[in-house]
């Protein structure tokens, strides 16, 4: 009888141990998925699918801030190599704050014109203008697309891991993120680089992202990009375009 009880009790302990280990493993796997989405974030987006309790964390506009050796070997990095552009610090001021500037993005789906706010955000506008004039954005794609929220581009690697090789500080963090707003993606305060996003619809985001322009024409093109078919990205987020739209060139207009 004692041996039988010992066997039953021991079996219960073994089962409990396996169950606990399984729970810990599952939890660690979930945490690993969430950690993999850390980086250049636009937090505040809430998933429209309530059955997924972790979606809000995964659906931040995230761009990993570090490049692993495996990431560096991926084909999308050839965009940066092709552009032959790897600055270590932001460009000196090129713009005249008394003038008006716009950027015409010629994409594979049509043109998008951004009116840049050089008066309120001169450093950010200057950064975008200097990168555009140097051809940094040529050949890049909108690598992250969430219908009803935003489309994100400006990564020379095309997979969310790239940037210009420097970061610069925030400025004039105010305004609301309405349809057509153009703002910088970041990984926290004062970590702006080259990646930007365009709001597809109005959204109540915190004022953590520098708004440096708005779309004056071409929202129909933004709609096409936002409504295109997407699949899961490496963070298990359904935001990776099946057929990415490419930015062919960016023309800066000064008036």
PDB file of C-alpha atoms in Angstrom:
ATOM      1  CA  UNK A   1       0.000   0.000   0.000  1.00  0.00           C
ATOM      2  CA  UNK A   2       2.814   2.391   0.926  1.00  0.00           C
ATOM      3  CA  UNK A   3       4.587   1.561  -2.300  1.00  0.00           C
ATOM      4  CA  UNK A   4       1.381   2.204  -4.272  1.00  0.00           C
ATOM      5  CA  UNK A   5       0.846   5.595  -2.588  1.00  0.00           C
ATOM      6  CA  UNK A   6       4.479   6.442  -3.173  1.00  0.00           C
ATOM      7  CA  UNK A   7       4.087   5.575  -6.842  1.00  0.00           C
ATOM      8  CA  UNK A   8       0.888   7.632  -7.225  1.00  0.00           C
ATOM      9  CA  UNK A   9       2.329  10.595  -5.357  1.00  0.00           C
ATOM     10  CA  UNK A  10       5.540  10.411  -7.330  1.00  0.00           C
ATOM     11  CA  UNK A  11       3.598  10.234 -10.575  1.00  0.00           C
ATOM     12  CA  UNK A  12       1.593  13.286  -9.553  1.00  0.00           C
ATOM     13  CA  UNK A  13       4.793  15.186  -8.821  1.00  0.00           C
ATOM     14  CA  UNK A  14       6.246  14.199 -12.190  1.00  0.00           C
ATOM     15  CA  UNK A  15       3.080  15.276 -14.021  1.00  0.00           C
ATOM     16  CA  UNK A  16       3.008  18.546 -12.072  1.00  0.00           C
ATOM     17  CA  UNK A  17       6.649  19.150 -12.936  1.00  0.00           C
ATOM     18  CA  UNK A  18       6.014  18.572 -16.648  1.00  0.00           C
ATOM     19  CA  UNK A  19       2.944  20.826 -16.578  1.00  0.00           C
ATOM     20  CA  UNK A  20       4.841  23.596 -14.804  1.00  0.00           C
ATOM     21  CA  UNK A  21       7.787  23.261 -17.177  1.00  0.00           C
ATOM     22  CA  UNK A  22       5.428  23.392 -20.135  1.00  0.00           C
ATOM     23  CA  UNK A  23       3.803  26.569 -18.837  1.00  0.00           C
ATOM     24  CA  UNK A  24       7.174  28.204 -18.221  1.00  0.00           C
ATOM     25  CA  UNK A  25       8.361  27.221 -21.706  1.00  0.00           C
ATOM     26  CA  UNK A  26       5.215  28.594 -23.333  1.00  0.00           C
ATOM     27  CA  UNK A  27       5.520  31.829 -21.370  1.00  0.00           C
ATOM     28  CA  UNK A  28       9.191  32.195 -22.310  1.00  0.00           C
ATOM     29  CA  UNK A  29       8.307  31.666 -25.969  1.00  0.00           C
ATOM     30  CA  UNK A  30       5.624  34.375 -25.804  1.00  0.00           C
ATOM     31  CA  UNK A  31       8.027  36.776 -24.118  1.00  0.00           C
ATOM     32  CA  UNK A  32      10.630  36.049 -26.790  1.00  0.00           C
ATOM     33  CA  UNK A  33       8.119  36.986 -29.497  1.00  0.00           C
ATOM     34  CA  UNK A  34       7.314  40.251 -27.717  1.00  0.00           C
ATOM     35  CA  UNK A  35      10.982  41.090 -27.159  1.00  0.00           C
ATOM     36  CA  UNK A  36      11.707  40.522 -30.835  1.00  0.00           C
ATOM     37  CA  UNK A  37       9.452  43.501 -31.645  1.00  0.00           C
ATOM     38  CA  UNK A  38      11.520  45.986 -29.621  1.00  0.00           C
ATOM     39  CA  UNK A  39      13.218  48.828 -31.459  1.00  0.00           C
ATOM     40  CA  UNK A  40      11.931  51.820 -33.397  1.00  0.00           C
ATOM     41  CA  UNK A  41       8.403  51.949 -32.021  1.00  0.00           C
ATOM     42  CA  UNK A  42       5.216  53.834 -32.602  1.00  0.00           C
ATOM     43  CA  UNK A  43       3.352  52.558 -29.578  1.00  0.00           C
ATOM     44  CA  UNK A  44      -0.312  53.192 -29.028  1.00  0.00           C
ATOM     45  CA  UNK A  45      -1.781  51.246 -31.905  1.00  0.00           C
ATOM     46  CA  UNK A  46      -4.461  48.874 -30.664  1.00  0.00           C
ATOM     47  CA  UNK A  47      -5.273  45.824 -32.717  1.00  0.00           C
ATOM     48  CA  UNK A  48      -8.774  45.659 -34.172  1.00  0.00           C
ATOM     49  CA  UNK A  49      -8.937  41.932 -33.347  1.00  0.00           C
ATOM     50  CA  UNK A  50      -9.891  41.624 -29.636  1.00  0.00           C
ATOM     51  CA  UNK A  51      -9.346  37.857 -29.564  1.00  0.00           C
ATOM     52  CA  UNK A  52      -5.567  38.415 -29.569  1.00  0.00           C
ATOM     53  CA  UNK A  53      -4.609  39.859 -26.138  1.00  0.00           C
ATOM     54  CA  UNK A  54      -0.936  40.365 -27.086  1.00  0.00           C
ATOM     55  CA  UNK A  55      -1.607  42.138 -30.374  1.00  0.00           C
ATOM     56  CA  UNK A  56      -1.172  45.676 -29.029  1.00  0.00           C
ATOM     57  CA  UNK A  57       2.373  44.917 -27.935  1.00  0.00           C
ATOM     58  CA  UNK A  58       3.267  43.241 -31.205  1.00  0.00           C
ATOM     59  CA  UNK A  59       1.624  45.869 -33.399  1.00  0.00           C
ATOM     60  CA  UNK A  60       3.732  48.784 -32.313  1.00  0.00           C
ATOM     61  CA  UNK A  61       5.559  50.334 -35.261  1.00  0.00           C
ATOM     62  CA  UNK A  62       8.792  48.585 -34.449  1.00  0.00           C
ATOM     63  CA  UNK A  63      12.177  48.529 -36.090  1.00  0.00           C
ATOM     64  CA  UNK A  64      14.948  46.546 -34.346  1.00  0.00           C
ATOM     65  CA  UNK A  65      17.725  48.941 -33.406  1.00  0.00           C
ATOM     66  CA  UNK A  66      20.586  46.451 -33.842  1.00  0.00           C
ATOM     67  CA  UNK A  67      21.772  44.512 -36.876  1.00  0.00           C
ATOM     68  CA  UNK A  68      22.756  40.890 -36.300  1.00  0.00           C
ATOM     69  CA  UNK A  69      25.184  39.121 -38.631  1.00  0.00           C
ATOM     70  CA  UNK A  70      22.310  37.109 -40.073  1.00  0.00           C
ATOM     71  CA  UNK A  71      20.343  40.281 -40.753  1.00  0.00           C
ATOM     72  CA  UNK A  72      23.327  41.884 -42.453  1.00  0.00           C
ATOM     73  CA  UNK A  73      23.550  38.990 -44.890  1.00  0.00           C
ATOM     74  CA  UNK A  74      19.969  39.352 -46.064  1.00  0.00           C
ATOM     75  CA  UNK A  75      19.351  40.554 -49.615  1.00  0.00           C
ATOM     76  CA  UNK A  76      17.374  43.705 -48.695  1.00  0.00           C
ATOM     77  CA  UNK A  77      20.576  45.270 -47.361  1.00  0.00           C
ATOM     78  CA  UNK A  78      21.744  45.689 -50.935  1.00  0.00           C
ATOM     79  CA  UNK A  79      19.613  48.851 -51.056  1.00  0.00           C
ATOM     80  CA  UNK A  80      22.089  50.533 -48.692  1.00  0.00           C
ATOM     81  CA  UNK A  81      25.070  49.132 -50.576  1.00  0.00           C
ATOM     82  CA  UNK A  82      23.582  50.298 -53.869  1.00  0.00           C
ATOM     83  CA  UNK A  83      23.046  53.803 -52.512  1.00  0.00           C
ATOM     84  CA  UNK A  84      26.639  53.779 -51.218  1.00  0.00           C
ATOM     85  CA  UNK A  85      25.504  55.934 -48.321  1.00  0.00           C
ATOM     86  CA  UNK A  86      26.638  55.415 -44.752  1.00  0.00           C
ATOM     87  CA  UNK A  87      26.933  58.755 -42.919  1.00  0.00           C
ATOM     88  CA  UNK A  88      27.947  58.865 -39.269  1.00  0.00           C
ATOM     89  CA  UNK A  89      26.257  62.122 -38.325  1.00  0.00           C
ATOM     90  CA  UNK A  90      23.345  64.256 -39.544  1.00  0.00           C
ATOM     91  CA  UNK A  91      23.953  66.650 -42.391  1.00  0.00           C
ATOM     92  CA  UNK A  92      24.676  70.281 -41.597  1.00  0.00           C
ATOM     93  CA  UNK A  93      21.776  72.660 -42.112  1.00  0.00           C
ATOM     94  CA  UNK A  94      21.048  72.914 -45.847  1.00  0.00           C
ATOM     95  CA  UNK A  95      17.649  74.537 -45.797  1.00  0.00           C
ATOM     96  CA  UNK A  96      16.369  78.083 -45.553  1.00  0.00           C
ATOM     97  CA  UNK A  97      13.679  78.116 -42.870  1.00  0.00           C
ATOM     98  CA  UNK A  98      11.977  81.060 -44.576  1.00  0.00           C
ATOM     99  CA  UNK A  99      11.263  78.960 -47.672  1.00  0.00           C
ATOM    100  CA  UNK A 100       8.717  76.234 -48.326  1.00  0.00           C
ATOM    101  CA  UNK A 101       9.783  72.692 -49.124  1.00  0.00           C
ATOM    102  CA  UNK A 102       7.972  69.677 -50.448  1.00  0.00           C
ATOM    103  CA  UNK A 103       9.085  66.164 -51.318  1.00  0.00           C
ATOM    104  CA  UNK A 104       7.673  64.236 -54.264  1.00  0.00           C
ATOM    105  CA  UNK A 105       7.985  60.504 -53.659  1.00  0.00           C
ATOM    106  CA  UNK A 106       7.829  58.716 -56.991  1.00  0.00           C
ATOM    107  CA  UNK A 107       6.753  55.191 -56.094  1.00  0.00           C
ATOM    108  CA  UNK A 108       5.928  52.081 -58.080  1.00  0.00           C
ATOM    109  CA  UNK A 109       2.237  52.861 -57.407  1.00  0.00           C
ATOM    110  CA  UNK A 110       2.303  56.563 -58.218  1.00  0.00           C
ATOM    111  CA  UNK A 111       3.399  59.868 -56.693  1.00  0.00           C
ATOM    112  CA  UNK A 112       3.015  61.032 -53.091  1.00  0.00           C
ATOM    113  CA  UNK A 113       3.743  64.678 -52.265  1.00  0.00           C
ATOM    114  CA  UNK A 114       4.751  65.636 -48.725  1.00  0.00           C
ATOM    115  CA  UNK A 115       4.589  69.263 -47.607  1.00  0.00           C
ATOM    116  CA  UNK A 116       7.518  69.561 -45.193  1.00  0.00           C
ATOM    117  CA  UNK A 117       7.324  71.815 -42.137  1.00  0.00           C
ATOM    118  CA  UNK A 118      10.757  73.427 -42.140  1.00  0.00           C
ATOM    119  CA  UNK A 119       9.628  76.180 -39.774  1.00  0.00           C
ATOM    120  CA  UNK A 120       8.380  74.007 -36.898  1.00  0.00           C
ATOM    121  CA  UNK A 121      10.789  71.104 -37.386  1.00  0.00           C
ATOM    122  CA  UNK A 122      13.865  72.460 -39.206  1.00  0.00           C
ATOM    123  CA  UNK A 123      16.271  69.717 -38.049  1.00  0.00           C
ATOM    124  CA  UNK A 124      13.926  66.902 -39.011  1.00  0.00           C
ATOM    125  CA  UNK A 125      12.970  68.492 -42.327  1.00  0.00           C
ATOM    126  CA  UNK A 126      16.636  69.157 -43.088  1.00  0.00           C
ATOM    127  CA  UNK A 127      17.485  65.529 -42.341  1.00  0.00           C
ATOM    128  CA  UNK A 128      14.778  64.237 -44.679  1.00  0.00           C
ATOM    129  CA  UNK A 129      15.755  66.698 -47.402  1.00  0.00           C
ATOM    130  CA  UNK A 130      19.482  65.936 -47.219  1.00  0.00           C
ATOM    131  CA  UNK A 131      18.889  62.168 -47.267  1.00  0.00           C
ATOM    132  CA  UNK A 132      16.526  62.577 -50.214  1.00  0.00           C
ATOM    133  CA  UNK A 133      18.962  64.729 -52.176  1.00  0.00           C
ATOM    134  CA  UNK A 134      21.708  62.176 -51.590  1.00  0.00           C
ATOM    135  CA  UNK A 135      19.511  59.385 -52.976  1.00  0.00           C
ATOM    136  CA  UNK A 136      19.285  57.548 -49.664  1.00  0.00           C
ATOM    137  CA  UNK A 137      15.621  56.633 -50.126  1.00  0.00           C
ATOM    138  CA  UNK A 138      15.934  55.570 -53.777  1.00  0.00           C
ATOM    139  CA  UNK A 139      15.035  51.907 -54.130  1.00  0.00           C
ATOM    140  CA  UNK A 140      13.711  51.519 -50.584  1.00  0.00           C
ATOM    141  CA  UNK A 141      10.276  50.067 -49.854  1.00  0.00           C
ATOM    142  CA  UNK A 142       7.350  50.549 -47.527  1.00  0.00           C
ATOM    143  CA  UNK A 143       8.289  47.538 -45.448  1.00  0.00           C
ATOM    144  CA  UNK A 144       5.568  47.733 -42.805  1.00  0.00           C
ATOM    145  CA  UNK A 145       1.898  48.292 -43.603  1.00  0.00           C
ATOM    146  CA  UNK A 146      -1.097  48.266 -41.245  1.00  0.00           C
ATOM    147  CA  UNK A 147      -4.401  49.170 -42.860  1.00  0.00           C
ATOM    148  CA  UNK A 148      -6.334  51.763 -40.876  1.00  0.00           C
ATOM    149  CA  UNK A 149      -3.209  52.833 -38.990  1.00  0.00           C
ATOM    150  CA  UNK A 150      -0.055  53.700 -40.966  1.00  0.00           C
ATOM    151  CA  UNK A 151       2.528  52.720 -43.577  1.00  0.00           C
ATOM    152  CA  UNK A 152       6.229  52.808 -42.696  1.00  0.00           C
ATOM    153  CA  UNK A 153       9.281  53.245 -44.901  1.00  0.00           C
ATOM    154  CA  UNK A 154      12.735  54.778 -45.046  1.00  0.00           C
ATOM    155  CA  UNK A 155      14.731  51.648 -44.207  1.00  0.00           C
ATOM    156  CA  UNK A 156      17.600  50.935 -46.645  1.00  0.00           C
ATOM    157  CA  UNK A 157      17.579  47.271 -45.574  1.00  0.00           C
ATOM    158  CA  UNK A 158      13.897  46.820 -46.346  1.00  0.00           C
ATOM    159  CA  UNK A 159      13.285  44.636 -43.314  1.00  0.00           C
ATOM    160  CA  UNK A 160      13.073  47.095 -40.440  1.00  0.00           C
ATOM    161  CA  UNK A 161      16.722  46.929 -39.369  1.00  0.00           C
ATOM    162  CA  UNK A 162      18.298  49.814 -41.265  1.00  0.00           C
ATOM    163  CA  UNK A 163      19.078  53.468 -40.771  1.00  0.00           C
ATOM    164  CA  UNK A 164      21.483  56.215 -41.827  1.00  0.00           C
ATOM    165  CA  UNK A 165      24.171  55.358 -39.266  1.00  0.00           C
ATOM    166  CA  UNK A 166      23.309  58.112 -36.786  1.00  0.00           C
ATOM    167  CA  UNK A 167      20.518  59.352 -34.527  1.00  0.00           C
ATOM    168  CA  UNK A 168      19.338  62.869 -33.786  1.00  0.00           C
ATOM    169  CA  UNK A 169      17.187  64.586 -31.197  1.00  0.00           C
ATOM    170  CA  UNK A 170      13.441  65.194 -31.145  1.00  0.00           C
ATOM    171  CA  UNK A 171      12.002  68.638 -31.770  1.00  0.00           C
ATOM    172  CA  UNK A 172       8.596  70.244 -31.335  1.00  0.00           C
ATOM    173  CA  UNK A 173       6.728  67.141 -30.125  1.00  0.00           C
ATOM    174  CA  UNK A 174       3.209  68.396 -30.652  1.00  0.00           C
ATOM    175  CA  UNK A 175       0.281  67.951 -33.002  1.00  0.00           C
ATOM    176  CA  UNK A 176      -2.147  65.137 -33.674  1.00  0.00           C
ATOM    177  CA  UNK A 177      -1.696  62.089 -35.860  1.00  0.00           C
ATOM    178  CA  UNK A 178      -4.437  62.535 -38.420  1.00  0.00           C
ATOM    179  CA  UNK A 179      -4.797  60.930 -41.833  1.00  0.00           C
ATOM    180  CA  UNK A 180      -1.899  62.035 -44.043  1.00  0.00           C
ATOM    181  CA  UNK A 181       0.402  63.055 -41.186  1.00  0.00           C
ATOM    182  CA  UNK A 182       4.086  62.247 -41.774  1.00  0.00           C
ATOM    183  CA  UNK A 183       6.251  61.591 -38.708  1.00  0.00           C
ATOM    184  CA  UNK A 184       9.492  59.934 -37.614  1.00  0.00           C
ATOM    185  CA  UNK A 185       9.642  56.398 -36.230  1.00  0.00           C
ATOM    186  CA  UNK A 186      11.970  55.996 -33.254  1.00  0.00           C
ATOM    187  CA  UNK A 187      13.161  53.679 -30.492  1.00  0.00           C
ATOM    188  CA  UNK A 188      12.665  56.213 -27.715  1.00  0.00           C
ATOM    189  CA  UNK A 189      13.466  59.858 -27.041  1.00  0.00           C
ATOM    190  CA  UNK A 190      16.026  61.442 -29.378  1.00  0.00           C
ATOM    191  CA  UNK A 191      16.584  58.381 -31.584  1.00  0.00           C
ATOM    192  CA  UNK A 192      15.407  59.631 -34.980  1.00  0.00           C
ATOM    193  CA  UNK A 193      17.169  58.354 -38.086  1.00  0.00           C
ATOM    194  CA  UNK A 194      15.744  57.793 -41.565  1.00  0.00           C
ATOM    195  CA  UNK A 195      12.566  55.787 -41.006  1.00  0.00           C
ATOM    196  CA  UNK A 196       9.236  57.576 -41.203  1.00  0.00           C
ATOM    197  CA  UNK A 197       5.564  56.714 -41.302  1.00  0.00           C
ATOM    198  CA  UNK A 198       2.453  58.100 -42.981  1.00  0.00           C
ATOM    199  CA  UNK A 199      -0.849  57.885 -41.146  1.00  0.00           C
ATOM    200  CA  UNK A 200      -3.468  55.988 -43.134  1.00  0.00           C
ATOM    201  CA  UNK A 201      -6.288  57.044 -40.803  1.00  0.00           C
ATOM    202  CA  UNK A 202      -6.665  59.303 -37.757  1.00  0.00           C
ATOM    203  CA  UNK A 203      -5.236  57.728 -34.619  1.00  0.00           C
ATOM    204  CA  UNK A 204      -4.811  58.913 -31.042  1.00  0.00           C
ATOM    205  CA  UNK A 205      -1.076  58.381 -30.570  1.00  0.00           C
ATOM    206  CA  UNK A 206       1.020  59.933 -27.784  1.00  0.00           C
ATOM    207  CA  UNK A 207       3.164  62.901 -28.827  1.00  0.00           C
ATOM    208  CA  UNK A 208       6.339  60.836 -28.978  1.00  0.00           C
ATOM    209  CA  UNK A 209       6.968  61.092 -32.710  1.00  0.00           C
ATOM    210  CA  UNK A 210       8.141  64.213 -34.513  1.00  0.00           C
ATOM    211  CA  UNK A 211       5.566  65.353 -37.060  1.00  0.00           C
ATOM    212  CA  UNK A 212       7.512  66.991 -39.892  1.00  0.00           C
ATOM    213  CA  UNK A 213       4.983  67.119 -42.720  1.00  0.00           C
ATOM    214  CA  UNK A 214       1.684  66.089 -44.225  1.00  0.00           C
ATOM    215  CA  UNK A 215       0.487  64.658 -47.522  1.00  0.00           C
ATOM    216  CA  UNK A 216      -0.742  67.340 -49.913  1.00  0.00           C
ATOM    217  CA  UNK A 217      -1.443  64.957 -52.799  1.00  0.00           C
ATOM    218  CA  UNK A 218      -1.281  61.239 -53.403  1.00  0.00           C
ATOM    219  CA  UNK A 219      -3.399  59.907 -50.547  1.00  0.00           C
ATOM    220  CA  UNK A 220      -4.942  57.575 -53.105  1.00  0.00           C
ATOM    221  CA  UNK A 221      -1.482  56.027 -53.459  1.00  0.00           C
ATOM    222  CA  UNK A 222      -1.188  55.757 -49.669  1.00  0.00           C
ATOM    223  CA  UNK A 223      -4.554  53.973 -49.691  1.00  0.00           C
ATOM    224  CA  UNK A 224      -3.294  51.494 -52.294  1.00  0.00           C
ATOM    225  CA  UNK A 225      -0.231  50.743 -50.202  1.00  0.00           C
ATOM    226  CA  UNK A 226      -2.220  50.417 -46.975  1.00  0.00           C
ATOM    227  CA  UNK A 227      -4.855  48.170 -48.538  1.00  0.00           C
ATOM    228  CA  UNK A 228      -2.413  45.783 -50.198  1.00  0.00           C
ATOM    229  CA  UNK A 229      -2.056  42.161 -49.148  1.00  0.00           C
ATOM    230  CA  UNK A 230       0.241  41.556 -46.170  1.00  0.00           C
ATOM    231  CA  UNK A 231       1.655  38.524 -44.402  1.00  0.00           C
ATOM    232  CA  UNK A 232       3.388  37.832 -41.082  1.00  0.00           C
ATOM    233  CA  UNK A 233       6.754  39.439 -40.430  1.00  0.00           C
ATOM    234  CA  UNK A 234       9.507  38.047 -38.195  1.00  0.00           C
ATOM    235  CA  UNK A 235       7.702  39.372 -35.102  1.00  0.00           C
ATOM    236  CA  UNK A 236       4.551  37.440 -36.037  1.00  0.00           C
ATOM    237  CA  UNK A 237       2.790  40.645 -36.966  1.00  0.00           C
ATOM    238  CA  UNK A 238       0.621  40.757 -40.070  1.00  0.00           C
ATOM    239  CA  UNK A 239       2.226  43.815 -41.657  1.00  0.00           C
ATOM    240  CA  UNK A 240       4.792  42.581 -44.185  1.00  0.00           C
ATOM    241  CA  UNK A 241       3.697  43.448 -47.745  1.00  0.00           C
ATOM    242  CA  UNK A 242       3.465  40.511 -50.130  1.00  0.00           C
ATOM    243  CA  UNK A 243       4.386  42.826 -53.017  1.00  0.00           C
ATOM    244  CA  UNK A 244       6.163  45.833 -51.448  1.00  0.00           C
ATOM    245  CA  UNK A 245       5.754  49.259 -53.006  1.00  0.00           C
ATOM    246  CA  UNK A 246       9.101  50.826 -53.882  1.00  0.00           C
ATOM    247  CA  UNK A 247      10.199  54.440 -53.562  1.00  0.00           C
ATOM    248  CA  UNK A 248      11.976  54.964 -56.862  1.00  0.00           C
ATOM    249  CA  UNK A 249      13.149  58.556 -56.345  1.00  0.00           C
ATOM    250  CA  UNK A 250      12.459  61.542 -54.094  1.00  0.00           C
ATOM    251  CA  UNK A 251      12.445  65.024 -55.618  1.00  0.00           C
ATOM    252  CA  UNK A 252      12.784  68.019 -53.289  1.00  0.00           C
ATOM    253  CA  UNK A 253      10.950  71.175 -54.404  1.00  0.00           C
ATOM    254  CA  UNK A 254      11.975  74.514 -52.876  1.00  0.00           C
ATOM    255  CA  UNK A 255       9.850  77.666 -53.177  1.00  0.00           C
TER     256      UNK A 255
END
